[in-house]
C-alpha atoms as a printed R data frame, in Angstrom:
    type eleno elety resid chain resno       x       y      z
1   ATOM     1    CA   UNK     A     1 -62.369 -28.189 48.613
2   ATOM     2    CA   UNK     A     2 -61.807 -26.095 51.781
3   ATOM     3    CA   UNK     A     3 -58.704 -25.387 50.510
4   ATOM     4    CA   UNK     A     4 -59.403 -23.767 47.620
5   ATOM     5    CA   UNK     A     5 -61.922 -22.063 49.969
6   ATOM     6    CA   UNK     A     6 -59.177 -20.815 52.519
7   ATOM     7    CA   UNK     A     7 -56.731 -20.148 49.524
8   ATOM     8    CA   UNK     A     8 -59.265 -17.765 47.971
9   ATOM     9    CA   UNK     A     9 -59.510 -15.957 51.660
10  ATOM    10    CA   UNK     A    10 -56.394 -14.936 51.904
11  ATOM    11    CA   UNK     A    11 -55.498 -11.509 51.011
12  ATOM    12    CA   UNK     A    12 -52.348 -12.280 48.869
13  ATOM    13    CA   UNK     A    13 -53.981 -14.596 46.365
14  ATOM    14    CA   UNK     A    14 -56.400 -11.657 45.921
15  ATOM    15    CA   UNK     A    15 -53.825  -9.286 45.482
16  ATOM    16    CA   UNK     A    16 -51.668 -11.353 42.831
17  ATOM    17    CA   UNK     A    17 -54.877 -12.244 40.914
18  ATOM    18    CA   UNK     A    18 -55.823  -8.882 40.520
19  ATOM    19    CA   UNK     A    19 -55.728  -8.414 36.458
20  ATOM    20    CA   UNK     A    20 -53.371  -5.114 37.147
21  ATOM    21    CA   UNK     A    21 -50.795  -6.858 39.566
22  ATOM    22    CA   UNK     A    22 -50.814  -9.774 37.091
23  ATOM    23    CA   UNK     A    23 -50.248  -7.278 33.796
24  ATOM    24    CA   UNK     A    24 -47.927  -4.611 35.760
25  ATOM    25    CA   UNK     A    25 -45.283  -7.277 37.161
26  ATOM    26    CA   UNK     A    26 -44.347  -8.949 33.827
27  ATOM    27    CA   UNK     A    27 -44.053  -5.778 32.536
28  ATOM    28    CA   UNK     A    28 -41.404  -4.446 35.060
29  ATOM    29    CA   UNK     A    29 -39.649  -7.184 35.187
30  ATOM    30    CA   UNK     A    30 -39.421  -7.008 30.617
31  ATOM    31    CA   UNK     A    31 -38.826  -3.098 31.218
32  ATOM    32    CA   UNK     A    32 -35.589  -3.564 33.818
33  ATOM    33    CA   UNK     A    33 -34.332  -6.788 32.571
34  ATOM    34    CA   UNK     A    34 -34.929  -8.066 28.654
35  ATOM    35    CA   UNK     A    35 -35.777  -5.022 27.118
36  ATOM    36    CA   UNK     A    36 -33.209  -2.996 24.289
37  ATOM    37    CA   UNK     A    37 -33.502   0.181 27.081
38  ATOM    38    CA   UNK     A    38 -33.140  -1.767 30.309
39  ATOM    39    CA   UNK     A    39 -32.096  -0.715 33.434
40  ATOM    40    CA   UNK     A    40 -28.675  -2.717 32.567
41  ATOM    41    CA   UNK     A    41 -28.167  -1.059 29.379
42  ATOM    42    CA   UNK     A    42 -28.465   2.697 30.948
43  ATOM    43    CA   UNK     A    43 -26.413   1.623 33.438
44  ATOM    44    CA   UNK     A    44 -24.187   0.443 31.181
45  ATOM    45    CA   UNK     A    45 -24.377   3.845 29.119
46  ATOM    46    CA   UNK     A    46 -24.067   5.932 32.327
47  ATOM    47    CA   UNK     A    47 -20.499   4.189 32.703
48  ATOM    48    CA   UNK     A    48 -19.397   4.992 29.437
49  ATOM    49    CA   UNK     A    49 -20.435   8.417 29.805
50  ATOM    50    CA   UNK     A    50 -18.433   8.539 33.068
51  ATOM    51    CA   UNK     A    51 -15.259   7.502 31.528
52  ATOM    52    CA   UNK     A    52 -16.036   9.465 28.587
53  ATOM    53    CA   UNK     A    53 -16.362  12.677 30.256
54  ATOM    54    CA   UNK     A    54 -13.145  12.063 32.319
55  ATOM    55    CA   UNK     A    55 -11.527  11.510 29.315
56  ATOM    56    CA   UNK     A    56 -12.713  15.069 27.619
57  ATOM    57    CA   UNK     A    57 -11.343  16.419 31.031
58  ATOM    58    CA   UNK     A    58  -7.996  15.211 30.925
59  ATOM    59    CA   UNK     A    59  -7.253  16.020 27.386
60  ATOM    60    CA   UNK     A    60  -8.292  19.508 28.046
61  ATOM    61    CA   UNK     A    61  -6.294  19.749 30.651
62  ATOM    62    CA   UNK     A    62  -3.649  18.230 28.140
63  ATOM    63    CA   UNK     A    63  -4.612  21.280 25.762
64  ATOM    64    CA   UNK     A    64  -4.072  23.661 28.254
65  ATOM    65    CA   UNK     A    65  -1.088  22.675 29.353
66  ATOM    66    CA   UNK     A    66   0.470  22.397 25.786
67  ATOM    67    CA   UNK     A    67  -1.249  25.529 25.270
68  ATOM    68    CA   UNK     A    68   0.818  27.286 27.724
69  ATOM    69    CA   UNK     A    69   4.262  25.333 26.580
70  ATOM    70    CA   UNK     A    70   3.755  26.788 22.935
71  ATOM    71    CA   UNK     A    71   3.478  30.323 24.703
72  ATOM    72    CA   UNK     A    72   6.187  29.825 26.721
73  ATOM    73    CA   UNK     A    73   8.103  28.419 23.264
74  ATOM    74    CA   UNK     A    74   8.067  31.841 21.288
75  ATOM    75    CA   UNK     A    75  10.879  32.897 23.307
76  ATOM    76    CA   UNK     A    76  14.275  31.774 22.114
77  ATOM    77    CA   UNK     A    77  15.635  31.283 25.815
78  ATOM    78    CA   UNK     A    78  13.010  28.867 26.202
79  ATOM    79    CA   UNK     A    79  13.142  27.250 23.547
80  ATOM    80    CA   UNK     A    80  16.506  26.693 23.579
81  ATOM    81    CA   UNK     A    81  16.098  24.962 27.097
82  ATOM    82    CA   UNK     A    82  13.249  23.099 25.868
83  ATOM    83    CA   UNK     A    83  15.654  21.483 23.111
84  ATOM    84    CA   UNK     A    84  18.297  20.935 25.577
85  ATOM    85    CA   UNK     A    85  16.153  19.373 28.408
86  ATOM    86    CA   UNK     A    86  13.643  17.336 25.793
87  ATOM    87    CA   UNK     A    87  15.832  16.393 23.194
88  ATOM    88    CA   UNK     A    88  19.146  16.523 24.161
89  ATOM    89    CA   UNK     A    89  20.354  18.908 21.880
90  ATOM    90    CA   UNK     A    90  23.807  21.053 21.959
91  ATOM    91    CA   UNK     A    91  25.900  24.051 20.127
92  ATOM    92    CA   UNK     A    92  28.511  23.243 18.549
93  ATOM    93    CA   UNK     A    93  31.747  23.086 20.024
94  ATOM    94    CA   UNK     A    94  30.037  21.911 23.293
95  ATOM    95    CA   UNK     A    95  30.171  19.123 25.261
96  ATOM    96    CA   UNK     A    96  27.084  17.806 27.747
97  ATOM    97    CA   UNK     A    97  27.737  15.525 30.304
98  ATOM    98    CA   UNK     A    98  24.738  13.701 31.934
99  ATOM    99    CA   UNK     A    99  24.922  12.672 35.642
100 ATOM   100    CA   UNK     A   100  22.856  10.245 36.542
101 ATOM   101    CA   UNK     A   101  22.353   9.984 40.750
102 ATOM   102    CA   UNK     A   102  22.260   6.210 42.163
103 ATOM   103    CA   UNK     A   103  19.579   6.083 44.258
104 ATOM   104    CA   UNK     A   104  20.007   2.575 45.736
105 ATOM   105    CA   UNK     A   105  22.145   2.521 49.176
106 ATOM   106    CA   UNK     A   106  24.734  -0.283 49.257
């Protein structure tokens, strides 16, 4: 029986039998763990939104950059030298020779 006695004493079975500390924990540990908004689940949002937003970025910058080509485009001089450099294209009566560089040392 004394150590019922002693157990009741001591300060931490008083705190953990207190009716709030005995509601409150369960209830954090539902709200961060097992719950449909968790902790988990934001964080697992916040990620998405992270890659999500990077994407947006780099197909703006995409958009700007193709943005700028199409400008550059209405002239026929560049145009021409887009065809030639992209796709390969010639005049007629013209010959294009392609030298390729080896890089590798023997």
């Amino acid at each position: 029986m004394s150590f019922f006695s002693n157990l009741k004493k001591n300060p931490f079975y008083k705190i953990f039998t207190n009716i709030f500390v005995i509601i409150f924990v369960p209830f954090i540990i539902w709200m961060l763990f097992f719950d449909e908004n968790s902790y988990l689940i934001h964080r697992e949002y916040n990620n998405e939104i992270e890659d999500l937003e990077s994407t947006i970025t780099f197909y703006e910058e995409k958009l700007a950059s193709d943005k700028e080509m199409i400008k550059n485009l209405q002239d026929s001089i560049e145009l021409e030298r887009f065809a030639r450099e992209k796709y390969l294209l010639k005049k007629e009566n013209e010959d294009i020779y392609i030298i390729e560089f080896d890089t590798i040392k023997e």
